Amino acid sequence: MTILSDPKTVSESSARAPDARTLEATPGVLTIDLDAIAANWKTLESRAIPAECAAVVKADAYGCGLPQVTHRLVAAGCKTFFVATLDEAKAARAAAPKAAIYVLDGFFSNCGDAFAKIDARPVIGDLGELAEWDVFRRTSGWIGSAAIQIDTGMHRLGLTPEDAQALIPRIRKGDHGISLVMSHLASAEQLGHPANARQVAAFREIASEFSGVPASLANSSGIFLGSHFHFDVVRPGAALYGVNPTPEADSPMQAVINLKVRVEQIRNVPKGETAGYGGIWTARRDSRLAIVTAGYADGYFRAASGVDGTRGAEAMVAGHRCPLAGRISMDLMTIDITDVPHGAVRRGHFVTLIGDGIGVDELAHHFGTIGYEVLTSLGRRYVRIYKGEA
Ligand SMILES: *Cc1c(COP(=O)(O)O)cnc(C)c1O
């Protein structure tokens, strides 16, 4: 069902009951399917075996909710998590008391106590940063671990391969505190990109010198580049949340997000009239428009507007795919429902903006971005429902 006349029926049977008062007034209902996330993790894990499958839950688990996602993935068997910041590491620790938690933004000398307190592991990408971490460990007596990140060509974070060579004597001596050596792929979603082969070769060379230290290279898309990209640990993020890691082929991942918003008004617009800011959408026939309660302030990018000469994004209304009509506003947008049978949709009904075949990758195309940004932009005004809570 894409239309729900009673907002209470939006709630899935296995979901945690949302606040009924908020649900009555909400402009939209965002359902996050934790079982689908767990199933996606299992899919990636089975592709990566015998490598360990970690999970990247930075940026509030790509907008899906870090505590809920982490908790669910622990139940699915995930033992290693990556976050960007210390605050995220604290939230991950609360949800995953025994897991290894790596902080991608690395170590700052005033953060030692915070790392020690939650036993988080910085991802270190600079010799100066490593020295600060060593000083903290020496002065505090804390026996923590860290990852070493090596730059194999992306030129973002990471030690140069030459700097990494300088660490090899330390690795050989043992008792070095390094629990992971890693690098990051710049173009993994492009199967034939020559940088992939260069990066995997450079990483293999340096990782082989870090004997006894587990190695990690692949993000979501890297897992699909072949087993020689897997090493000991893979680090998927986006694919867990339903973004297609193989954009050149059909997605092997399950959809995770469903977003329904409410019809505020339905109106008739005669042929030749325009709708919305700037009057840049013109009715080519006598039209019926549904005004719904979401806009660019809810993370639905204005770039997806339907204007004369450009077909914008689409929504599912009573089982029909309908195009947007006119500029997306801050809190509202307009859908051309002329082809939906009269009476099939009324004021107060819900329409589907994401789900029922409309995926985050399709929206990303209309937004002029990637599925990652669609997810991390998801609005904060919607009521959130978690399906399949662990
Ligand atoms: C974000 C991130 C990942 C996850 O990448 P996806 O493309 O979302 O799978 C893995 N490793 C590092 C270093 C990252 O920053």
Coordinates of C-alpha atoms and ligand atoms in Angstrom, one line a residue:
M1 CA 0.0 0.0 0.0
T2 CA 1.4 3.4 -0.9
I3 CA -1.5 5.4 0.5
L4 CA -2.5 5.4 4.1
S5 CA -5.5 7.3 5.1
D6 CA -4.9 6.7 8.8
P7 CA -1.4 7.6 9.8
K8 CA -1.5 5.0 12.6
T9 CA -1.5 2.3 10.0
V10 CA 1.9 3.5 8.8
S11 CA 3.4 1.8 11.9
E12 CA 4.7 -1.6 11.0
S13 CA 3.7 -4.4 13.2
S14 CA 7.2 -5.3 14.2
A15 CA 8.2 -1.6 14.8
R16 CA 8.6 0.2 18.0
A17 CA 5.4 2.1 18.6
P18 CA 6.0 5.8 17.7
D19 CA 4.7 8.6 19.8
A20 CA 1.0 8.7 18.8
R21 CA 0.7 12.5 19.3
T22 CA 3.7 13.2 17.0
L23 CA 2.4 10.8 14.5
E24 CA -0.9 12.6 14.1
A25 CA 0.8 15.9 13.4
T26 CA 3.8 14.7 11.5
P27 CA 4.5 15.9 8.0
G28 CA 6.2 12.6 7.2
V29 CA 7.0 9.1 8.3
L30 CA 10.5 7.8 7.7
T31 CA 10.8 4.0 8.2
I32 CA 14.2 2.5 8.5
D33 CA 14.3 -1.2 8.0
L34 CA 16.9 -2.6 10.4
D35 CA 16.3 -6.1 9.2
A36 CA 17.2 -5.0 5.7
I37 CA 20.4 -3.4 7.0
A38 CA 21.3 -6.7 8.8
A39 CA 20.5 -8.7 5.6
N40 CA 22.7 -6.3 3.6
W41 CA 25.5 -6.8 6.1
K42 CA 25.1 -10.6 5.8
T43 CA 25.3 -10.3 2.0
L44 CA 28.5 -8.3 2.2
E45 CA 29.9 -10.6 4.8
S46 CA 29.3 -13.7 2.7
R47 CA 30.9 -12.0 -0.3
A48 CA 34.0 -11.1 1.8
I49 CA 34.5 -14.4 3.6
P50 CA 37.1 -15.3 4.9
A51 CA 37.7 -11.6 5.5
E52 CA 36.0 -10.1 8.5
C53 CA 33.1 -7.7 7.6
A54 CA 33.1 -4.5 9.7
A55 CA 30.5 -1.8 9.4
V56 CA 30.9 2.0 8.9
V57 CA 28.3 3.8 11.0
K58 CA 29.7 7.4 10.8
A59 CA 27.4 10.4 10.3
D60 CA 24.6 8.8 12.4
A61 CA 24.9 5.6 10.3
Y62 CA 24.5 7.6 7.1
G63 CA 21.4 9.3 8.6
C64 CA 19.7 6.0 9.6
G65 CA 20.4 6.2 13.3
L66 CA 23.8 5.2 14.8
P67 CA 22.5 3.6 18.0
Q68 CA 19.8 1.5 16.4
V69 CA 22.0 0.4 13.4
T70 CA 25.0 -0.5 15.6
H71 CA 22.8 -2.4 18.1
R72 CA 21.2 -4.4 15.2
L73 CA 24.5 -5.2 13.6
V74 CA 26.0 -6.4 16.8
A75 CA 23.1 -8.8 17.0
A76 CA 23.8 -9.9 13.4
G77 CA 27.4 -10.7 14.4
C78 CA 29.4 -7.6 13.5
K79 CA 32.4 -7.1 15.7
T80 CA 34.2 -4.0 14.3
F81 CA 32.8 -0.5 13.7
F82 CA 34.1 2.6 12.1
V83 CA 32.9 6.1 13.0
A84 CA 34.2 9.5 12.1
T85 CA 34.3 11.3 15.4
L86 CA 34.8 10.7 19.1
D87 CA 31.2 11.6 19.9
E88 CA 30.1 9.0 17.4
A89 CA 32.5 6.5 19.0
K90 CA 30.8 7.1 22.4
A91 CA 27.4 6.4 20.9
A92 CA 28.7 3.3 19.2
R93 CA 30.3 2.1 22.4
A94 CA 27.0 2.4 24.2
A95 CA 25.4 0.2 21.6
A96 CA 28.3 -2.2 21.1
P97 CA 30.0 -2.8 24.5
K98 CA 32.5 -5.4 23.2
A99 CA 33.2 -4.3 19.7
A100 CA 36.4 -2.8 18.3
I101 CA 35.6 0.8 17.4
Y102 CA 37.8 2.8 15.1
V103 CA 37.7 6.6 14.8
L104 CA 38.5 7.7 11.2
D105 CA 39.2 11.3 12.1
G106 CA 42.1 10.1 14.2
F107 CA 43.9 11.3 17.3
F108 CA 44.4 14.7 18.9
S109 CA 46.6 15.0 21.9
N110 CA 43.8 16.5 24.1
C111 CA 41.6 13.5 23.4
G112 CA 43.6 10.7 25.0
D113 CA 41.5 10.3 28.1
A114 CA 38.3 10.3 26.0
F115 CA 39.8 7.5 23.8
A116 CA 40.9 5.5 26.8
K117 CA 37.6 5.9 28.6
I118 CA 35.6 4.1 25.9
D119 CA 38.5 2.1 24.5
A120 CA 38.2 3.6 21.0
R121 CA 41.0 3.2 18.5
P122 CA 42.1 6.2 16.4
V123 CA 42.9 5.8 12.7
I124 CA 46.3 7.4 12.6
G125 CA 47.4 8.9 9.3
D126 CA 50.4 11.1 10.1
L127 CA 53.7 10.5 12.0
G128 CA 53.1 13.5 14.2
E129 CA 49.7 12.2 15.2
L130 CA 51.3 8.8 15.9
A131 CA 53.9 10.5 18.1
E132 CA 51.1 12.3 20.1
W133 CA 49.3 8.9 20.6
D134 CA 52.5 7.3 21.7
V135 CA 53.1 10.1 24.3
F136 CA 49.6 9.7 25.6
R137 CA 50.1 5.9 25.9
R138 CA 53.4 6.3 27.7
T139 CA 52.3 9.0 30.1
S140 CA 48.9 7.5 30.9
G141 CA 49.9 3.8 30.9
W142 CA 46.9 3.0 28.8
I143 CA 47.3 0.0 26.6
G144 CA 45.1 0.9 23.6
S145 CA 45.2 0.0 19.9
A146 CA 45.2 2.1 16.8
A147 CA 45.0 1.7 13.1
I148 CA 47.6 3.1 10.7
Q149 CA 46.1 4.5 7.5
I150 CA 48.4 4.6 4.5
D151 CA 47.7 6.9 1.5
T152 CA 47.9 4.8 -1.7
G153 CA 46.9 7.5 -4.1
M154 CA 43.7 9.2 -2.8
H155 CA 45.8 12.0 -1.1
R156 CA 43.3 12.6 1.7
L157 CA 44.3 11.1 5.0
G158 CA 47.2 8.7 5.5
L159 CA 51.0 8.2 5.8
T160 CA 52.9 8.2 2.6
P161 CA 54.3 4.7 1.8
E162 CA 57.8 6.0 2.6
D163 CA 56.7 7.2 6.1
A164 CA 55.0 3.8 6.5
Q165 CA 58.3 2.1 5.7
A166 CA 59.8 3.8 8.7
L167 CA 57.4 2.0 11.0
I168 CA 58.4 -1.5 9.9
P169 CA 61.2 -1.9 12.4
R170 CA 58.7 -1.0 15.1
I171 CA 56.2 -3.6 13.8
R172 CA 58.9 -6.3 13.6
K173 CA 59.8 -5.6 17.3
G174 CA 56.2 -6.4 18.4
D175 CA 54.3 -4.7 21.2
H176 CA 53.5 -1.8 18.8
G177 CA 49.8 -1.2 19.6
I178 CA 48.9 -1.3 15.9
S179 CA 45.8 -3.5 15.4
L180 CA 45.0 -2.6 11.8
V181 CA 46.8 -1.3 8.7
M182 CA 44.4 0.3 6.2
S183 CA 44.0 2.4 3.1
H184 CA 41.0 3.8 1.2
L185 CA 40.0 3.5 -2.5
A186 CA 39.3 6.6 -4.4
S187 CA 37.3 5.1 -7.4
A188 CA 36.1 1.8 -6.2
E189 CA 32.6 2.2 -7.7
Q190 CA 34.1 2.3 -11.2
L191 CA 35.0 -1.3 -12.0
G192 CA 37.5 -0.6 -14.7
H193 CA 39.2 2.5 -13.2
P194 CA 43.0 2.1 -13.4
A195 CA 43.5 3.7 -10.0
N196 CA 42.0 0.5 -8.4
A197 CA 44.8 -1.7 -9.6
R198 CA 47.4 0.8 -8.7
Q199 CA 46.0 1.3 -5.2
V200 CA 45.6 -2.4 -4.5
A201 CA 49.2 -3.1 -5.7
A202 CA 50.7 -0.3 -3.5
F203 CA 48.7 -1.4 -0.5
R204 CA 49.6 -5.1 -0.9
E205 CA 53.3 -4.2 -0.9
I206 CA 53.2 -2.1 2.3
A207 CA 50.7 -4.3 4.1
S208 CA 52.9 -7.3 3.5
E209 CA 55.6 -5.6 5.5
F210 CA 53.3 -5.1 8.5
S211 CA 53.5 -8.7 9.3
G212 CA 51.0 -10.0 11.8
V213 CA 48.8 -6.8 11.5
P214 CA 45.4 -7.3 9.9
A215 CA 44.9 -5.2 6.7
S216 CA 41.9 -3.5 5.3
L217 CA 41.3 -1.7 2.0
A218 CA 37.7 -2.2 0.6
N219 CA 34.7 0.0 1.2
S220 CA 31.3 -1.1 -0.1
S221 CA 32.2 -1.0 -3.8
G222 CA 35.7 -2.4 -3.1
I223 CA 34.1 -5.6 -1.9
F224 CA 32.8 -6.1 -5.5
L225 CA 36.1 -5.5 -7.2
G226 CA 37.2 -9.1 -6.4
S227 CA 38.7 -11.1 -3.5
H228 CA 42.2 -9.6 -3.9
F229 CA 40.7 -6.3 -2.6
H230 CA 39.4 -8.0 0.6
F231 CA 42.5 -8.5 2.7
D232 CA 41.6 -9.2 6.3
V233 CA 38.8 -6.7 7.1
V234 CA 36.3 -5.0 4.7
R235 CA 34.7 -1.7 5.7
P236 CA 31.3 -1.2 4.0
G237 CA 29.1 1.8 4.8
A238 CA 26.8 2.9 2.0
A239 CA 25.8 -0.6 0.8
L240 CA 24.5 -1.4 4.2
Y241 CA 22.0 1.3 3.9
G242 CA 20.8 0.3 0.4
V243 CA 23.0 2.4 -1.9
N244 CA 24.1 0.4 -5.0
P245 CA 27.8 -0.4 -4.6
T246 CA 27.9 -1.5 -8.3
P247 CA 26.4 1.4 -10.2
E248 CA 27.2 -0.2 -13.5
A249 CA 24.9 -3.1 -12.7
D250 CA 21.7 -3.9 -10.8
S251 CA 21.9 -3.4 -7.0
P252 CA 22.6 -6.5 -5.0
M253 CA 21.4 -4.7 -1.8
Q254 CA 18.0 -4.5 -0.2
A255 CA 16.2 -1.1 0.1
V256 CA 16.3 0.2 3.7
I257 CA 14.5 3.5 3.6
N258 CA 10.8 4.3 3.1
L259 CA 9.6 7.9 3.3
K260 CA 5.9 8.8 3.2
V261 CA 4.6 12.4 3.4
R262 CA 1.1 13.8 3.7
V263 CA -1.1 15.4 1.2
E264 CA -2.0 18.9 2.5
Q265 CA -4.2 20.0 -0.4
I266 CA -5.4 18.9 -3.8
R267 CA -6.2 21.5 -6.4
N268 CA -7.1 21.8 -10.1
V269 CA -5.0 23.9 -12.4
P270 CA -6.4 24.8 -15.8
K271 CA -4.3 24.2 -18.9
G272 CA -1.8 27.0 -19.5
E273 CA -1.5 28.1 -15.9
T274 CA 1.8 27.8 -14.0
A275 CA 2.5 26.4 -10.5
G276 CA 5.1 27.2 -7.9
Y277 CA 7.8 29.8 -7.4
G278 CA 8.9 31.5 -10.6
G279 CA 6.0 29.9 -12.6
I280 CA 8.4 27.6 -14.4
W281 CA 6.1 24.6 -14.6
T282 CA 3.2 25.0 -17.0
A283 CA 0.1 22.8 -17.1
R284 CA -0.1 21.3 -20.6
R285 CA -3.6 20.0 -19.9
D286 CA -6.2 20.6 -17.2
S287 CA -4.3 19.2 -14.3
R288 CA -4.7 18.1 -10.7
L289 CA -1.9 18.8 -8.3
A290 CA -1.3 17.4 -4.8
I291 CA 0.6 19.6 -2.4
V292 CA 2.6 17.5 0.0
T293 CA 4.4 18.3 3.3
A294 CA 8.1 18.0 2.6
G295 CA 10.6 20.3 1.0
Y296 CA 14.2 21.1 0.7
A297 CA 14.4 21.8 4.4
D298 CA 13.7 18.1 4.8
G299 CA 16.6 17.1 2.7
Y300 CA 14.6 16.8 -0.6
F301 CA 16.9 18.7 -2.8
R302 CA 15.5 21.6 -4.8
A303 CA 17.4 20.3 -7.8
A304 CA 14.8 17.6 -8.3
S305 CA 12.1 20.1 -9.2
G306 CA 9.9 19.4 -12.2
V307 CA 10.1 22.4 -14.5
D308 CA 9.2 23.0 -18.2
G309 CA 11.5 20.9 -20.3
T310 CA 13.0 18.9 -17.4
R311 CA 11.2 16.0 -15.8
G312 CA 11.9 16.1 -12.1
A313 CA 11.8 13.4 -9.5
E314 CA 8.7 11.2 -9.1
A315 CA 6.5 10.1 -6.2
M316 CA 4.2 7.0 -5.8
V317 CA 0.6 8.2 -5.4
A318 CA -2.0 5.4 -5.0
G319 CA 0.2 3.0 -6.9
H320 CA 1.0 5.5 -9.7
R321 CA 4.3 7.1 -10.4
C322 CA 3.7 10.8 -10.6
P323 CA 6.1 13.6 -11.5
L324 CA 6.8 16.7 -9.4
A325 CA 5.3 19.9 -10.7
G326 CA 7.2 23.1 -10.2
R327 CA 9.9 24.3 -7.8
I328 CA 10.4 22.4 -4.5
S329 CA 9.8 24.9 -1.7
M330 CA 11.3 24.8 1.8
D331 CA 8.4 22.8 3.4
L332 CA 6.2 21.8 0.5
M333 CA 6.3 20.4 -2.9
T334 CA 3.8 19.7 -5.6
I335 CA 3.0 16.5 -7.4
D336 CA 1.1 16.2 -10.7
I337 CA -1.6 13.6 -10.0
T338 CA -3.7 14.1 -13.1
D339 CA -3.2 10.5 -14.1
V340 CA -4.3 9.1 -10.7
P341 CA -8.0 8.1 -10.7
H342 CA -10.3 10.7 -8.9
G343 CA -10.9 9.7 -5.3
A344 CA -7.9 7.4 -5.1
V345 CA -6.0 10.1 -3.2
R346 CA -7.4 12.6 -0.8
R347 CA -6.2 15.3 1.6
G348 CA -4.5 13.6 4.6
H349 CA -3.4 10.6 2.7
F350 CA 0.3 9.7 2.5
V351 CA 2.3 9.4 -0.7
T352 CA 5.7 7.7 -1.0
L353 CA 8.8 9.8 -1.8
I354 CA 11.3 7.0 -1.1
G355 CA 10.3 3.3 -1.4
D356 CA 7.9 1.3 -3.5
G357 CA 10.5 1.1 -6.3
I358 CA 11.9 4.6 -5.8
G359 CA 15.4 4.1 -4.4
V360 CA 18.0 6.5 -3.0
D361 CA 20.1 6.0 -6.1
E362 CA 17.2 7.2 -8.4
L363 CA 16.7 10.2 -6.1
A364 CA 20.4 11.0 -6.1
H365 CA 20.3 11.2 -9.9
H366 CA 17.6 13.9 -9.7
F367 CA 19.3 15.6 -6.8
G368 CA 22.5 15.9 -8.8
T369 CA 24.4 13.9 -6.1
I370 CA 25.1 10.4 -4.8
G371 CA 22.9 8.1 -2.6
Y372 CA 25.3 8.8 0.3
E373 CA 24.2 12.5 0.4
V374 CA 20.5 11.6 0.0
L375 CA 20.8 9.5 3.1
T376 CA 22.9 11.9 5.2
S377 CA 20.4 14.8 4.3
L378 CA 17.3 12.9 5.4
G379 CA 15.1 15.4 7.3
R380 CA 14.8 15.7 11.0
R381 CA 11.1 16.7 11.0
Y382 CA 9.8 13.2 10.1
V383 CA 8.7 10.7 12.7
R384 CA 11.1 7.8 12.5
I385 CA 10.0 4.3 12.8
Y386 CA 12.4 1.4 13.2
K387 CA 11.4 -1.9 11.7
G388 CA 12.9 -5.1 13.2
E389 CA 14.5 -3.6 16.2
A390 CA 17.2 -5.9 17.6
Ligands
LIG1 C1 33.3 6.3 4.7 C2 34.4 5.3 4.7 C3 34.2 4.0 4.4 C4 32.8 3.4 3.9 O1 32.7 3.7 2.5 P1 31.4 3.3 1.7 O2 31.7 3.8 0.3 O3 30.3 4.1 2.3 O4 31.2 1.9 1.8 C5 35.3 3.1 4.4 N1 36.5 3.6 4.8 C6 36.7 4.9 5.0 C7 38.1 5.3 5.3 C8 35.7 5.8 5.0 O5 35.9 7.1 5.2

